[in-house]
Coordinates of C-alpha atoms in Angstrom, one line a residue:
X730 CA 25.1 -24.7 -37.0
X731 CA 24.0 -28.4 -38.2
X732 CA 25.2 -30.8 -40.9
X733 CA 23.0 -32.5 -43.3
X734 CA 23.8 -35.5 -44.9
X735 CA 21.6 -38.1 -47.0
X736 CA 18.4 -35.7 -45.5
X737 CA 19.5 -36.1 -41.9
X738 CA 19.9 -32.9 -39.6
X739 CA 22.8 -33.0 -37.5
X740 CA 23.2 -30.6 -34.5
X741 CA 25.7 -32.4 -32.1
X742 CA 29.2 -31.1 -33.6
X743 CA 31.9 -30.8 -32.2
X744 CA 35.7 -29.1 -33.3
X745 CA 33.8 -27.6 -36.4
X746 CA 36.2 -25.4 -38.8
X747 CA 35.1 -23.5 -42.1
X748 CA 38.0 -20.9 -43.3
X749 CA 36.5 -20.0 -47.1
X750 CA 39.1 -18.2 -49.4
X751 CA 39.6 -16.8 -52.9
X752 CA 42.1 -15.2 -54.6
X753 CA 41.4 -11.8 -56.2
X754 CA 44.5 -11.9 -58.4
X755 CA 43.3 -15.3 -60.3
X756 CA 46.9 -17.0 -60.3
X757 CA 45.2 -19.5 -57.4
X758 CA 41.8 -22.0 -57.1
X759 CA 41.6 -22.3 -53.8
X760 CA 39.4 -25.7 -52.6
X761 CA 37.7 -24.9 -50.0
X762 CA 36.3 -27.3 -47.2
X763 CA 35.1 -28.0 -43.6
X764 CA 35.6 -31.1 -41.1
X765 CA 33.4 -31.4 -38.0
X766 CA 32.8 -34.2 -35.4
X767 CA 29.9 -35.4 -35.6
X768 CA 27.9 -36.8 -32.1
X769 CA 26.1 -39.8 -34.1
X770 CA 26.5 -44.1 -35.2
X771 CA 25.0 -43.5 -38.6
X772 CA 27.5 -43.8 -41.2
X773 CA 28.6 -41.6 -43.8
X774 CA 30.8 -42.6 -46.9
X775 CA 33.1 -40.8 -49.3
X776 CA 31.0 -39.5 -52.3
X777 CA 28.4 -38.3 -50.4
X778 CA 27.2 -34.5 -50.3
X779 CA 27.7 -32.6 -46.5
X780 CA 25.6 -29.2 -46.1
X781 CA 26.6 -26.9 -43.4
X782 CA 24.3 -24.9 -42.5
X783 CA 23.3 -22.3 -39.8
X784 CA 20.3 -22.1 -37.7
X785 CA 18.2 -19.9 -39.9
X786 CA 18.5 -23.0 -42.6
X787 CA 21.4 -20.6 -44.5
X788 CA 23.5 -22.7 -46.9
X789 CA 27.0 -22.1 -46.1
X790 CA 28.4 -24.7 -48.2
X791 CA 27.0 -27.9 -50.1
X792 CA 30.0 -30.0 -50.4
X793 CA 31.9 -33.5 -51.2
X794 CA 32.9 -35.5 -48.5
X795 CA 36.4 -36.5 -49.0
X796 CA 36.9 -38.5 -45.5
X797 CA 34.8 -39.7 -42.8
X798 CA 36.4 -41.9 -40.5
X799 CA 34.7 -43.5 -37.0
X800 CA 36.6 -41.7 -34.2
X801 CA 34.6 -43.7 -32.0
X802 CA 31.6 -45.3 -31.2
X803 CA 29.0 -42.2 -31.0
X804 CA 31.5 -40.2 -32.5
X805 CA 32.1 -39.5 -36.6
X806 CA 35.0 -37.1 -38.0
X807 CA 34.2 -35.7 -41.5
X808 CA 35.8 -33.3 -44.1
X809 CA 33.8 -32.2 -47.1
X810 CA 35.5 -30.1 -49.8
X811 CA 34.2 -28.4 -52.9
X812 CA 33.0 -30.3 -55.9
X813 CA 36.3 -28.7 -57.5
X814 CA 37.9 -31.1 -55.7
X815 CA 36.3 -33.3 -58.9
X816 CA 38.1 -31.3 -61.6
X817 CA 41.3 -31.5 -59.6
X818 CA 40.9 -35.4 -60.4
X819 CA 39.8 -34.9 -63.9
X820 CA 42.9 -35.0 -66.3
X821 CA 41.8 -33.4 -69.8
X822 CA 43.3 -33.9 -73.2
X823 CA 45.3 -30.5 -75.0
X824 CA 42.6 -28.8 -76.8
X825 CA 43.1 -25.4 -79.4
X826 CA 40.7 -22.7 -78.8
X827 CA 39.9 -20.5 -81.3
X828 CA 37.8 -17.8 -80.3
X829 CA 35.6 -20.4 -78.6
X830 CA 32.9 -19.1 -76.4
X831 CA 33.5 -19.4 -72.4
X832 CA 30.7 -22.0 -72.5
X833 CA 32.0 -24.3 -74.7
X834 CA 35.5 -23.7 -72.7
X835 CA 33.5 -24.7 -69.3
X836 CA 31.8 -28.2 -70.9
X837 CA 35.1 -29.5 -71.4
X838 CA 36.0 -28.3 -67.9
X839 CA 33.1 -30.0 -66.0
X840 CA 32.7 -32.9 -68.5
X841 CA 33.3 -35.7 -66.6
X842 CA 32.3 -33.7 -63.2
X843 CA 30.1 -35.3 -60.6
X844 CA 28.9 -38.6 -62.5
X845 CA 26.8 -36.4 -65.0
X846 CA 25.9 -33.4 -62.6
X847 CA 28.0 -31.7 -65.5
X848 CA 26.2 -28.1 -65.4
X849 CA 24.8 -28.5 -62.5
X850 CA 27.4 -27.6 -59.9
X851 CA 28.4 -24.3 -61.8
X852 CA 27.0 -21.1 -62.6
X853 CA 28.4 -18.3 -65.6
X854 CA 27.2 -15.2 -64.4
X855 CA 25.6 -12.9 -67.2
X856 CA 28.8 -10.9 -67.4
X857 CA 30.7 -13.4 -69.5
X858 CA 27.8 -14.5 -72.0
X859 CA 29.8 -13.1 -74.5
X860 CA 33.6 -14.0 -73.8
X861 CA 35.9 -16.1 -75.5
X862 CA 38.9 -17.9 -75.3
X863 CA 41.8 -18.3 -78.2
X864 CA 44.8 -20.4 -77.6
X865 CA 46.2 -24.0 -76.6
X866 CA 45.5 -26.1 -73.4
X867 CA 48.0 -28.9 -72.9
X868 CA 47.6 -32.1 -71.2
X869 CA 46.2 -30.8 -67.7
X870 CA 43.8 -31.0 -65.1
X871 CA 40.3 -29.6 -65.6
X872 CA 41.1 -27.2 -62.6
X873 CA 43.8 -26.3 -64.2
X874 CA 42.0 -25.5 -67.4
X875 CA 39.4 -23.7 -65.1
X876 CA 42.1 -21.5 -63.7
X877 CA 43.5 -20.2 -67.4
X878 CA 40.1 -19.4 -68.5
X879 CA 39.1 -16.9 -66.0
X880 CA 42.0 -15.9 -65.4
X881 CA 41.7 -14.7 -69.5
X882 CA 38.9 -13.8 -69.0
X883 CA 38.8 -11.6 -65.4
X884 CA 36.1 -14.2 -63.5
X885 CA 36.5 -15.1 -60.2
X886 CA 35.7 -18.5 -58.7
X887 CA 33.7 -19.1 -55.3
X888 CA 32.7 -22.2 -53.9
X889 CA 30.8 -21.1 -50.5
X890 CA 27.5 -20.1 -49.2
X891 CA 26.0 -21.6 -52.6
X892 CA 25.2 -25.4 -53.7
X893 CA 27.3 -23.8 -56.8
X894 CA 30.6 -23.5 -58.1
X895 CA 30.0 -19.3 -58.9
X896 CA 32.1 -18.0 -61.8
X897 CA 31.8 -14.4 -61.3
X898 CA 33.3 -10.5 -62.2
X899 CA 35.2 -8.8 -59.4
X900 CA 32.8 -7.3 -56.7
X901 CA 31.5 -3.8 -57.6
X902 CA 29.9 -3.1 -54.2
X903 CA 31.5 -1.9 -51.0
X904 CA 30.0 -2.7 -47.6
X905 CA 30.8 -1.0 -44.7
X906 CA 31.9 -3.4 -41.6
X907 CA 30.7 -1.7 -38.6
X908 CA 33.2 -0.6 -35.7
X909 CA 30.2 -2.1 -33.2
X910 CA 30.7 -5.5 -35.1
X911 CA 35.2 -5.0 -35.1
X912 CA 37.1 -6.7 -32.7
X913 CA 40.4 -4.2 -31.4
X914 CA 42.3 -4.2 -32.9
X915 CA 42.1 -4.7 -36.7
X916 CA 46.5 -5.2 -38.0
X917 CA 47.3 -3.7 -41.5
X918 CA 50.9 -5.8 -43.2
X919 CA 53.1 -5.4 -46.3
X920 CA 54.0 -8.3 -48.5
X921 CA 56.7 -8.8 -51.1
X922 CA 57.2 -5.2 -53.4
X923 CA 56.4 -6.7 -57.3
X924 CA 58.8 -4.7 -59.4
X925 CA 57.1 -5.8 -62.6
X926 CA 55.0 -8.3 -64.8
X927 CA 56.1 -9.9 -67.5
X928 CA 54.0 -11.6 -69.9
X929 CA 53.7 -13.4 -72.9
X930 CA 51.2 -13.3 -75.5
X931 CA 50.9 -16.0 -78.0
X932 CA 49.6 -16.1 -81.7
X933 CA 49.1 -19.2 -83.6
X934 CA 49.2 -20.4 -87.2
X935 CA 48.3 -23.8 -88.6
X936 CA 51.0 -25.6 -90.4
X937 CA 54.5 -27.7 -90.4
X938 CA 57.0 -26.8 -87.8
X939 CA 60.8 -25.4 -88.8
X940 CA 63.3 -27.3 -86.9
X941 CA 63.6 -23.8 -85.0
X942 CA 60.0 -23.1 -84.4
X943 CA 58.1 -23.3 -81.5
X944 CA 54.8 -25.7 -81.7
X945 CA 51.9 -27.2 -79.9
X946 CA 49.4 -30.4 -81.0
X947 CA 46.2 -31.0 -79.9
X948 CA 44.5 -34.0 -79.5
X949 CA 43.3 -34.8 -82.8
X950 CA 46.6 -34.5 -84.1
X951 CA 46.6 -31.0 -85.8
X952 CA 50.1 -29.0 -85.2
X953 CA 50.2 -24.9 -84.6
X954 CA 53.2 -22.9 -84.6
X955 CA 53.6 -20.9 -81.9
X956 CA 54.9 -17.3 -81.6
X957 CA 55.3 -15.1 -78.4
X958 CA 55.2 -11.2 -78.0
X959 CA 56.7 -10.1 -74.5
X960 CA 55.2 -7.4 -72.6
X961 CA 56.0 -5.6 -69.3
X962 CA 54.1 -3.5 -67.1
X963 CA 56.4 -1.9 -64.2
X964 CA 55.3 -0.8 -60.5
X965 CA 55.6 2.7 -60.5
X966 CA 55.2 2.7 -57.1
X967 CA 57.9 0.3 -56.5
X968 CA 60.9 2.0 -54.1
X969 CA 64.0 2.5 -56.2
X970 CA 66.6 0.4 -54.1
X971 CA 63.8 -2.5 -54.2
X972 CA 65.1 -6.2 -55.4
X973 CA 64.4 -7.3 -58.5
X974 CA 61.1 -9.3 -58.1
X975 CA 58.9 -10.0 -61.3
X976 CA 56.0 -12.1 -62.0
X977 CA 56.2 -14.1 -65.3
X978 CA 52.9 -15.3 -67.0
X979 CA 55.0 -17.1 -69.6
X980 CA 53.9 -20.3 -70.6
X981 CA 49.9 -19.8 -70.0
X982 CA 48.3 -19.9 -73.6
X983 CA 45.5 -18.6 -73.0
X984 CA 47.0 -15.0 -73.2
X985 CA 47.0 -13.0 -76.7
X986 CA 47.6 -9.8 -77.7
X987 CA 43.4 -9.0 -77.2
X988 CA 43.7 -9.6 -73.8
X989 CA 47.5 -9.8 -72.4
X990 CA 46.9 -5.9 -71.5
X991 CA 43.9 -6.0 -69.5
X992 CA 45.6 -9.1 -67.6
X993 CA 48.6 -7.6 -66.7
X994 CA 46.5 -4.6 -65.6
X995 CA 43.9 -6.7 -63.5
X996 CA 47.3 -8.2 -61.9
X997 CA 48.8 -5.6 -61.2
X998 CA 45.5 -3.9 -59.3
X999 CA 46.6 -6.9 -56.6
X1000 CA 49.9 -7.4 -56.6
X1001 CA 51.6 -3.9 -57.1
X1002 CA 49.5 -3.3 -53.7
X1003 CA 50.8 -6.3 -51.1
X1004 CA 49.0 -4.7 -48.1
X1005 CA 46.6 -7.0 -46.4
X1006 CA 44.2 -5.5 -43.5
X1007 CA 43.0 -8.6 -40.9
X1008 CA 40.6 -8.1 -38.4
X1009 CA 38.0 -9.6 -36.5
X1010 CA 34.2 -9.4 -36.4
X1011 CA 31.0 -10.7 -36.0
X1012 CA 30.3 -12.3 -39.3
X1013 CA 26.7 -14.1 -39.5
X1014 CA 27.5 -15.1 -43.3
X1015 CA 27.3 -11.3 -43.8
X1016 CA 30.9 -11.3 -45.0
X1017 CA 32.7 -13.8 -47.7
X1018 CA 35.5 -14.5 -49.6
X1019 CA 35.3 -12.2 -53.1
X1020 CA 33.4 -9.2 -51.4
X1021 CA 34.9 -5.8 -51.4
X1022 CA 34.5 -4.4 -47.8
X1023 CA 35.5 -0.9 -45.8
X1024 CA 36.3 -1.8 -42.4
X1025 CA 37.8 0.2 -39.4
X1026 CA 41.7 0.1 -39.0
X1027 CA 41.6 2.9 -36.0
X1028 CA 39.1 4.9 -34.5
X1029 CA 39.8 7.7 -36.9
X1030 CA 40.7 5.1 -39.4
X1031 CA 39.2 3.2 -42.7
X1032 CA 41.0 0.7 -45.3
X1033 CA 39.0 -1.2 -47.9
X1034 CA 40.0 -4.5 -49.5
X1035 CA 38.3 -7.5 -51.1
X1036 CA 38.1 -10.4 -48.8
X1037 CA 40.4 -13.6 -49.5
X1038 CA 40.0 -15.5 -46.7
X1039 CA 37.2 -15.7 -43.3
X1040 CA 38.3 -18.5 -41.0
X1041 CA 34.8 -18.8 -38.5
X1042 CA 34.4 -19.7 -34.8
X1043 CA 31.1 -20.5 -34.1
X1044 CA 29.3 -19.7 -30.9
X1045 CA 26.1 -18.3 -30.3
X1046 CA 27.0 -15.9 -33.2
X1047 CA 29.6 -16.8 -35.9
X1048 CA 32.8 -14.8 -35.5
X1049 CA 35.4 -14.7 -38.4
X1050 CA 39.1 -13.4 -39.0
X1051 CA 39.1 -11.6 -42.4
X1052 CA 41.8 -11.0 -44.3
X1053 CA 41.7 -8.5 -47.1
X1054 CA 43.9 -8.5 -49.9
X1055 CA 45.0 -5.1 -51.6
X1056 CA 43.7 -3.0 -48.8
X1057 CA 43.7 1.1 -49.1
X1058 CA 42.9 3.8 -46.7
X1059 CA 39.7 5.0 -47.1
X1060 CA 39.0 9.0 -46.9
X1061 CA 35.8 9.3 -44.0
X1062 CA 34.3 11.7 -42.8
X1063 CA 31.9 12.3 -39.5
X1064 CA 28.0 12.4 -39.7
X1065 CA 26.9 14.2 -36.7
X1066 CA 22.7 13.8 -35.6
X1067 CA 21.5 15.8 -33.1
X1068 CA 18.0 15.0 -31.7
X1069 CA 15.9 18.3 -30.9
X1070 CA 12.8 19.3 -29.0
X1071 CA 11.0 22.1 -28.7
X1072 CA 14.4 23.7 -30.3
X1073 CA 16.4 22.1 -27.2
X1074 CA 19.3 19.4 -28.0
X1075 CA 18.3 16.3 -25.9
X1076 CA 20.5 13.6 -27.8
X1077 CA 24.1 13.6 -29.8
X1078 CA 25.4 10.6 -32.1
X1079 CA 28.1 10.5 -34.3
X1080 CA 29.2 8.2 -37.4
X1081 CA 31.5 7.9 -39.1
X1082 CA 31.6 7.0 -42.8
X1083 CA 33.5 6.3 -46.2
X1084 CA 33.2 9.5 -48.3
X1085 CA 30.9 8.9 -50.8
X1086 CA 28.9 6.2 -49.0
X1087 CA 24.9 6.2 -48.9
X1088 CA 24.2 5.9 -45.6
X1089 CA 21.3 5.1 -43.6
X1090 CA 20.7 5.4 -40.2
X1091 CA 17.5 5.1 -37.9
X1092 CA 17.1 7.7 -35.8
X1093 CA 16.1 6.9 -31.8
X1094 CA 13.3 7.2 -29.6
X1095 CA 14.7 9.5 -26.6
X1096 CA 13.9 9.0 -22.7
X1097 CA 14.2 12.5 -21.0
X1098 CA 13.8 14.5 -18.3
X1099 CA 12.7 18.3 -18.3
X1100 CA 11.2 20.8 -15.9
X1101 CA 9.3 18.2 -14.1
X1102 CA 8.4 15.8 -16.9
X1103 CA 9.8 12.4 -18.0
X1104 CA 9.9 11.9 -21.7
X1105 CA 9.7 9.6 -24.7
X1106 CA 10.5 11.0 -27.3
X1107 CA 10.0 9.8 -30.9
X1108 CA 11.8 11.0 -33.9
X1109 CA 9.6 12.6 -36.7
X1110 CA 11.5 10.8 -39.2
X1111 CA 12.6 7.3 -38.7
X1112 CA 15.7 7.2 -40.5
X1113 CA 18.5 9.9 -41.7
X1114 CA 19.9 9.5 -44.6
X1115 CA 22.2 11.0 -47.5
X1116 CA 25.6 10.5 -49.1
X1117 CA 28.4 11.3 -47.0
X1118 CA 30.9 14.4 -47.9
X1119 CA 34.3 15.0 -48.0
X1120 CA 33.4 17.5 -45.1
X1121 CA 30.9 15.7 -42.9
X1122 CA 27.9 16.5 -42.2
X1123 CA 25.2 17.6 -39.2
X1124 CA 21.6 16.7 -39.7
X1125 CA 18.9 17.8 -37.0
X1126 CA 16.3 15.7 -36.2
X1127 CA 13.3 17.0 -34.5
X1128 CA 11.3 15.3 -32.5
X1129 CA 7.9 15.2 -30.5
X1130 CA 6.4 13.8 -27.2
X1131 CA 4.7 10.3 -27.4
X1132 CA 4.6 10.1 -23.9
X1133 CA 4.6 12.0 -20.8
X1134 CA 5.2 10.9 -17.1
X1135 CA 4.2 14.0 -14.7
X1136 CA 2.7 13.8 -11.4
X1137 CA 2.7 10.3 -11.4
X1138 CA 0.3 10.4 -14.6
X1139 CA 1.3 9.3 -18.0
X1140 CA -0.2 10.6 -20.7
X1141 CA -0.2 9.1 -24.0
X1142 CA 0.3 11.8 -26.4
X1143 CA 1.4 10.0 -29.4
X1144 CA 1.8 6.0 -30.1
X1145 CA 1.6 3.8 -32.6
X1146 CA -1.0 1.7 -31.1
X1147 CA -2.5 0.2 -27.6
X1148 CA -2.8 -3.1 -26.5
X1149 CA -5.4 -2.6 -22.9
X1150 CA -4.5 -6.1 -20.2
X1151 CA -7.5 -8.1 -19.1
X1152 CA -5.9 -8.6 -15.7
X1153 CA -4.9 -5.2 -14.8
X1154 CA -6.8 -3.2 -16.8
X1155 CA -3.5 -0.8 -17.3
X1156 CA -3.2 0.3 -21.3
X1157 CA 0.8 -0.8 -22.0

């Protein structure tokens, strides 16, 4: 891993931490950061923009650095945080929104972002070009505003492995964490049982306030009276002796009766479900907060979840602790290849999978022994492949001679190529 800062590489780090996090069920921003010491007497100032990157030149974040302070002479601490660190500072007047595009919603967010970067440091995916927001902001900060609109809306915010603030729908993918790549052994937990949500949804008409009414102003003066419909969604799957415990949305604007529904439901996919899988594993940026993943909980075992947090330790490969929030068990099933020739069984592997998943495996080259000959083997397909059932499944693989050691000869029976050495004259 290096830092670069004002187009300077630098790989003498010390005490380097990066722990990236989300939050599935929107009602949290997260600002994500890293800190490092850095081996070097140049000098670095709040204000000025930290990559971390690894040694394939990956960006793993592009960030702010909030402190640097001398630790000593040849020896610099930093922490850079994500340019919403920027909006946190940004204090924005109340607004009404009336069925104003997500756009418009996100240039009052990141107006005064960045010293005119504006844009720049976020992206909309394509899946919200045509959502919109109705209701009243009050006084708050631009994170803050951020928060209520996707929230609205169903968008996710990442900050990591991107020079972008990434506004984003739920992850629609599943990848499969390998048991090679697991660390023993991965720890399921239950948080608080959520009996029920409870939300508001708020309607608005232009006008002059009763005494007894409820209103809001914006800031160019004009009044709107407010009026609030409860709903409530209950956990079905709550135990019956379980506490009271409800989550109450009242008081964010942004909900209405076009959307309160799908927010409660969106919610509820998270926190009617408070188990959270952790495990370890070899994560080379393969893995980050906001993906969906199916990892290994046993030997027999699968759970998937979306991850919320990866705190790395970096080595010669990156290791990570995941943590994923609303995890499930996972129905799998075995795929069984056995490598054949000449109709005899000379190799066994099994895998297991999710049901359902398309796998892909590459099939092996086999070293032998039969009546007198040493094999290699080589599979006649390279790779077997399918989508797993409920029942498993075997596949056969045949497979032929590329060479043959007998006698003390080897003969070459089938290779991809040849490559003869000038010094021994021996064809490898």
């Amino acid at each position: 891993m290096y830092i670069t800062i004002n187009g300077t590489d630098y790989t003498r780090l010390k005490a380097l931490s990066f722990a990236p996090e989300m939050d599935p069920a929107g009602m949290t921003l997260p600002i994500n950061g890293f800190e490092a010491d850095i081996f070097t007497s140049d000098v670095a100032k709040v204000g000025h923009y930290a990559q971390l990157r690894d040694d394939l030149g990956r960006l793993w974040a592009d960030y702010y650095i909030t402190w640097a302070v001398r630790v000593d002479a040849d020896i610099l601490h930093i922490r850079a945080e994500s340019p919403l660190v920027l909006i946190a500072r940004d204090v924005l007047p109340p607004a009404f929104y009336n069925a104003t595009p997500i756009d418009d919603v996100l240039v009052d967010v990141f107006r005064n972002t960045g010293s005119g970067l504006g844009a720049y440091i976020y992206e909309l995916d394509q899946a919200f070009s045509g959502a919109v927001i109705t209701g009243y902001a009050p006084k708050q900060s631009a994170r803050e505003r951020l928060l209520w609109a996707c929230f609205a809306i169903g968008a996710q915010v990442t900050s990591s492995f991107s020079d972008r603030i990434w506004i984003v729908p739920a992850d629609a993918g599943n990848t499969l964490i390998p048991m090679r790549d697991t660390f023993w052994r991965p720890a399921a937990s239950e948080g608080e049982c959520v009996t029920a949500i409870r939300a508001n949804a708020y309607s608005y008409v232009p006008g002059t306030p009763a005494p007894t009414d409820e209103w809001v102003q914006d800031s160019f003066g004009a009044t709107y009276i407010v009026t609030a419909r409860a709903f409530e969604l209950l956990n079905p799957n709550a135990p019956s002796d379980a506490p009271e415990n409800v989550i109450s949305l009242e008081g964010l604007y942004f909900l209405n009766e076009n959307n309160v529904t799908a927010v409660m439901a969106r919610l509820a996919d998270w926190r009617f479900n408070p188990r959270e899988l952790t495990l370890e594993c070899i994560d080379n940026a393969d893995y980050r907060p906001g993906m969906r993943v199916t990892a290994f909980d046993g030997e027999d075992g699968m759970m998937s979840g979306v991850i919320r947090r990866v705190a790395f330790r970096f080595g010669v490969q990156a290791r990570a602790r995941l943590s994923l929030a609303g995890a499930l068990a996972v129905a799998s099933a075995v795929l069984v290849v056995r490598c054949l020739f000449e109709g005899i069984q000379v190799g066994r592997s099994e895998f297991r999978f999710p049901v359902g998943y398309d796998y892909a495996v590459t099939n092996p080259y086999i070293d032998t022994e039969m009546n007198g000959h040493r094999y290699i083997l080589r599979p006649l397909e390279a790779a077997c492949t399918g989508r797993m059932p409920q029942e498993g499944v075997t596949v056969d693989v045949s497979c032929a001679a590329a060479l043959d050691l007998c006698g003390g000869v080897l003969h070459v029976i089938s290779v991809d190529g040849a490559e003869e050495s000038n010094n021994t004259g021996v064809i490898a």
